[in-house]
PDB file of C-alpha atoms in Angstrom:
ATOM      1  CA  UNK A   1    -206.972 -72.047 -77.491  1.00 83.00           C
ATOM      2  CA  UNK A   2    -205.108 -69.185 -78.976  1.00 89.00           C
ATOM      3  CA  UNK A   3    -204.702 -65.762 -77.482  1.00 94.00           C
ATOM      4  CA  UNK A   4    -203.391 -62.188 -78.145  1.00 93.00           C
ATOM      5  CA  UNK A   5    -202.490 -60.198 -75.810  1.00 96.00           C
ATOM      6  CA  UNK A   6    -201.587 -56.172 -76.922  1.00 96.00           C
ATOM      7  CA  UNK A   7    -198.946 -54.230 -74.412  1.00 97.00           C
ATOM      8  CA  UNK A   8    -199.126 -50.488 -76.457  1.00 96.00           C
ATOM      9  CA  UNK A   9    -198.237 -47.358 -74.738  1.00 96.00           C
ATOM     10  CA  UNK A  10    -201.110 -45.025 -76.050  1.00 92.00           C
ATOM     11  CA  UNK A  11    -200.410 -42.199 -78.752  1.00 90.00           C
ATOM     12  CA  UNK A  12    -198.601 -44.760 -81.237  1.00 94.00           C
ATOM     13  CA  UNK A  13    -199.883 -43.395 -84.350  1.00 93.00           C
ATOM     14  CA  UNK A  14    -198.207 -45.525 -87.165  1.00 95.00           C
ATOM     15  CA  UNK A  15    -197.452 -43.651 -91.171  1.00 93.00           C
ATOM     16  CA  UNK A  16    -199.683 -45.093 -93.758  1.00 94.00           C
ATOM     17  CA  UNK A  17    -202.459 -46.574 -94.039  1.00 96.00           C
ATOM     18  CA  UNK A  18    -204.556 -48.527 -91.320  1.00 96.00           C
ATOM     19  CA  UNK A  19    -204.972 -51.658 -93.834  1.00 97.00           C
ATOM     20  CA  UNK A  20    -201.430 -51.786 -94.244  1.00 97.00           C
ATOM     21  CA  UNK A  21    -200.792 -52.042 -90.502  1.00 97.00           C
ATOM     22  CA  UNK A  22    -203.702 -54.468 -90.111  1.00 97.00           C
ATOM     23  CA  UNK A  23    -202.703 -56.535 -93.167  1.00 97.00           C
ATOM     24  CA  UNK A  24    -198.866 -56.883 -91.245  1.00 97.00           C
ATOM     25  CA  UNK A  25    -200.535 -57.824 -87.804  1.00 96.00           C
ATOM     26  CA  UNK A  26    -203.199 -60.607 -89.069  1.00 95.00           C
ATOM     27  CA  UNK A  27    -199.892 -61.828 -91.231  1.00 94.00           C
ATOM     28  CA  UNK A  28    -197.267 -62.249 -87.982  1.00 95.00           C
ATOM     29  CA  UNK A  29    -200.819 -63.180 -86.074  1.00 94.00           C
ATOM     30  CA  UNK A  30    -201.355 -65.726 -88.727  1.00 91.00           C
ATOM     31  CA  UNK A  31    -197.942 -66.950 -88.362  1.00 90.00           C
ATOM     32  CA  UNK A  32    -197.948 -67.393 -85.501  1.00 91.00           C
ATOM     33  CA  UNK A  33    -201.357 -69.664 -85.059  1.00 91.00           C
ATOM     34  CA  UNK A  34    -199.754 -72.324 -87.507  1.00 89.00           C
ATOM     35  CA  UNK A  35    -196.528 -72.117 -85.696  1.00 88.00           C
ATOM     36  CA  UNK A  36    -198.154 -73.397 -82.565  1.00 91.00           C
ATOM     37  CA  UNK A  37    -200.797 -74.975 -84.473  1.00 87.00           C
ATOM     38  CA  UNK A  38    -203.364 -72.334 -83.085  1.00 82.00           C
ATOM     39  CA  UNK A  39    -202.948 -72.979 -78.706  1.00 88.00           C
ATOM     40  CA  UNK A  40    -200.430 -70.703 -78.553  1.00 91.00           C
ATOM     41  CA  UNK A  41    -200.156 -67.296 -76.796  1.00 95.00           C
ATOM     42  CA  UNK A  42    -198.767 -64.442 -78.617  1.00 95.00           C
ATOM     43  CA  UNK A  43    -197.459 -60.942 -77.426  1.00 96.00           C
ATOM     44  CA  UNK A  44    -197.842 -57.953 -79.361  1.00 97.00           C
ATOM     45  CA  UNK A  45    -195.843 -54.919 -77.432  1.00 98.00           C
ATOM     46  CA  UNK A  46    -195.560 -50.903 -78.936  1.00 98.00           C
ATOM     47  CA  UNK A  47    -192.928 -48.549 -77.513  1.00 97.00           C
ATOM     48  CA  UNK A  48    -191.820 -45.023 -78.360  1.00 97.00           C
ATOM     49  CA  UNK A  49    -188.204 -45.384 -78.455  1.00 95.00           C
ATOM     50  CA  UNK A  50    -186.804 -42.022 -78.964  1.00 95.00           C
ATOM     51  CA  UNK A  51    -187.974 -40.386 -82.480  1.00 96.00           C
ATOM     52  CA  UNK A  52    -188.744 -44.140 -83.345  1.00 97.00           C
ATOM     53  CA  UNK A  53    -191.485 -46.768 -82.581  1.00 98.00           C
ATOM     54  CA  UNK A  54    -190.723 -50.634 -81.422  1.00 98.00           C
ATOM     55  CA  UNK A  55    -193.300 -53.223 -81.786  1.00 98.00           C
ATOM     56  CA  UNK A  56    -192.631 -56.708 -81.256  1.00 98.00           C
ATOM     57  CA  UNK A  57    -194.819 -59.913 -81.865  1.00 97.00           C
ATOM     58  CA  UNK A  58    -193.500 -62.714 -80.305  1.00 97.00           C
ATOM     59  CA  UNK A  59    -195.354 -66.072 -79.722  1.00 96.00           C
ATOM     60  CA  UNK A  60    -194.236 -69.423 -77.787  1.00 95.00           C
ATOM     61  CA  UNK A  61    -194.593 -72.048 -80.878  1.00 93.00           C
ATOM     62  CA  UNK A  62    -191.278 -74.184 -81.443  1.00 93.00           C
ATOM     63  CA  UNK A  63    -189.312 -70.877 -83.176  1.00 93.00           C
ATOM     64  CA  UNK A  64    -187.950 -70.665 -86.563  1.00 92.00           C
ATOM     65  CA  UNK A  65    -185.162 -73.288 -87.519  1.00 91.00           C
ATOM     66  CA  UNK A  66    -182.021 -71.916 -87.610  1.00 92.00           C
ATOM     67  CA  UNK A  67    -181.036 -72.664 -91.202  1.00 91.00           C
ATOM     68  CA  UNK A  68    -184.330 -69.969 -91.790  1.00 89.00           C
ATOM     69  CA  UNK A  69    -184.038 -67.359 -89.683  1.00 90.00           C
ATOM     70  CA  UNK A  70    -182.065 -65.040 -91.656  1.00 89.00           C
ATOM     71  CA  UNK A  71    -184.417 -66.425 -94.919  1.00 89.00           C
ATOM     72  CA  UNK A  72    -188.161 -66.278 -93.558  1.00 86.00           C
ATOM     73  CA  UNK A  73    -188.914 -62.512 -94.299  1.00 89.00           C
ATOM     74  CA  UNK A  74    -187.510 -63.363 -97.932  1.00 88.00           C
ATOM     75  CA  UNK A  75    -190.446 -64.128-100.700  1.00 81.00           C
ATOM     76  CA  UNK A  76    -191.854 -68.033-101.188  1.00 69.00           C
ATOM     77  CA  UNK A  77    -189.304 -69.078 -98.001  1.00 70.00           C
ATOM     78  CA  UNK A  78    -191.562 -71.000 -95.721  1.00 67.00           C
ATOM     79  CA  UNK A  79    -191.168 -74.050 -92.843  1.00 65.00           C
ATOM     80  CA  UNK A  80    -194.547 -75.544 -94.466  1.00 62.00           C
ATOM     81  CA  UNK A  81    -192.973 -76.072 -97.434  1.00 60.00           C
ATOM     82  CA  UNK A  82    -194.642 -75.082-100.868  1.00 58.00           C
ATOM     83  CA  UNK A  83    -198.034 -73.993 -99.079  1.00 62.00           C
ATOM     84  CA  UNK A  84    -196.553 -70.750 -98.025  1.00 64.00           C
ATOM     85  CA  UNK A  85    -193.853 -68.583 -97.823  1.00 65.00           C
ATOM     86  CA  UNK A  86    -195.559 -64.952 -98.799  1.00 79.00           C
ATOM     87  CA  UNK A  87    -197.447 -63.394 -95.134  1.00 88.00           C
ATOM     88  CA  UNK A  88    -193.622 -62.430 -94.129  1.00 92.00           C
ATOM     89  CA  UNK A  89    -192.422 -60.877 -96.892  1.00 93.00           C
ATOM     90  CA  UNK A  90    -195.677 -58.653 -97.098  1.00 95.00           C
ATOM     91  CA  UNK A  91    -194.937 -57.619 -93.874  1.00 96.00           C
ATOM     92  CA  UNK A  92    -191.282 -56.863 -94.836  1.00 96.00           C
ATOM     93  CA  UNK A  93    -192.084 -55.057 -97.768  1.00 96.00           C
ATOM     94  CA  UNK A  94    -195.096 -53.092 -95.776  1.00 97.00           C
ATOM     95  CA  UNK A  95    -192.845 -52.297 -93.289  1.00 98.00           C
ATOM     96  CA  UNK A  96    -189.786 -51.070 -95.648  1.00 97.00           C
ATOM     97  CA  UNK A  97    -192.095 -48.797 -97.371  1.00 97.00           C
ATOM     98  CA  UNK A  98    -192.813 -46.811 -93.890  1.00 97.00           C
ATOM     99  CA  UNK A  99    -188.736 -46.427 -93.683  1.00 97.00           C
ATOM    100  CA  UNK A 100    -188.497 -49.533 -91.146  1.00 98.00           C
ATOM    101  CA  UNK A 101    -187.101 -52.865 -90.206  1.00 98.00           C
ATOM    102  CA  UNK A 102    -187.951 -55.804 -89.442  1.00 97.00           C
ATOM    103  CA  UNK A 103    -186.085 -58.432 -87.664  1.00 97.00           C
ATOM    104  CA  UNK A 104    -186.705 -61.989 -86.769  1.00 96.00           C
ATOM    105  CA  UNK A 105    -185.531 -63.949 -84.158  1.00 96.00           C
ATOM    106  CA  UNK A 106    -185.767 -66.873 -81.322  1.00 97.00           C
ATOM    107  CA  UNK A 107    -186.322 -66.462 -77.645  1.00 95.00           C
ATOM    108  CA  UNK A 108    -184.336 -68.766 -75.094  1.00 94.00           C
ATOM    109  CA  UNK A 109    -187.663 -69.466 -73.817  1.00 90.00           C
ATOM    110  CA  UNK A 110    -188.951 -71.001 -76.704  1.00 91.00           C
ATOM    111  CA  UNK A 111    -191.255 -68.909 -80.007  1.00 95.00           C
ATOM    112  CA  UNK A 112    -190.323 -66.771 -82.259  1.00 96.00           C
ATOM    113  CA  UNK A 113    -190.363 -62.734 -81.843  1.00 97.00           C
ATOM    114  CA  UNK A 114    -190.289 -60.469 -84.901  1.00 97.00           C
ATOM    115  CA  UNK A 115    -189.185 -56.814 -84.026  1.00 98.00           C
ATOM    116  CA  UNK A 116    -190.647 -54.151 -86.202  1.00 98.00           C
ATOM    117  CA  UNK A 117    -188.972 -50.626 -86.184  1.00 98.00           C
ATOM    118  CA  UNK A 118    -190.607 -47.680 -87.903  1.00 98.00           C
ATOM    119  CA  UNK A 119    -190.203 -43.790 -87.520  1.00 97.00           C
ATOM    120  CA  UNK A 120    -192.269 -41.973 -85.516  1.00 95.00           C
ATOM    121  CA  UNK A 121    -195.074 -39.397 -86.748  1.00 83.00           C
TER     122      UNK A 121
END
């Protein structure tokens, strides 16, 4: 009922640690199954852009309401109210300490896509 699907070019080696990286996919992963209340299809793509790396995660669940886009990567911000509101901010935070971005928002088509952007090794 709910799939991942990985689009990486090969040689992407990310900074860090491996558990940091795997703690920031299971958390947009995780996301992303109770956004489409786990029968939903996410897309996880990795690009060399230049001296940089672009990975997106985008799934086709309803999207983030607007009032939250610009709020979800923030700490204890959540659309399931009290139960949540921490797997995005770890990922912000992971991300930050690698010198990258994060970014978060809709498709036309429907889901949410969160665009990480981290130097190259």
């Amino acid at each position: 009922r709910f799939s991942v699907t990985v689009d990486a070019e090969p040689e992407i080696l990310l900074p860090g640690e491996a558990s940091d990286w795997e703690r920031v996919f299971m958390n947009l992963f995780l996301n992303a199954m109770q956004a489409t209340k786990g029968a939903g299809k996410v897309v996880a793509r990795a690009r060399r852009d230049g001296d940089h790396y672009s990975i997106s995660v985008s799934d086709n669940g309803p999207g983030i309401p607007e009032d939250l886009i610009g709020k979800v990567l923030r700490s204890r911000v959540s659309t399931r109210g009290a139960q949540g509101g921490l797997g995005l901010s770890i990922v912000k935070t992971i991300v930050a300490g690698h010198s990258g971005t994060v970014e978060v928002h809709n498709q036309p088509s429907g889901g949410a896509v969160f665009m990480i952007r981290v130097p190259a090794c």
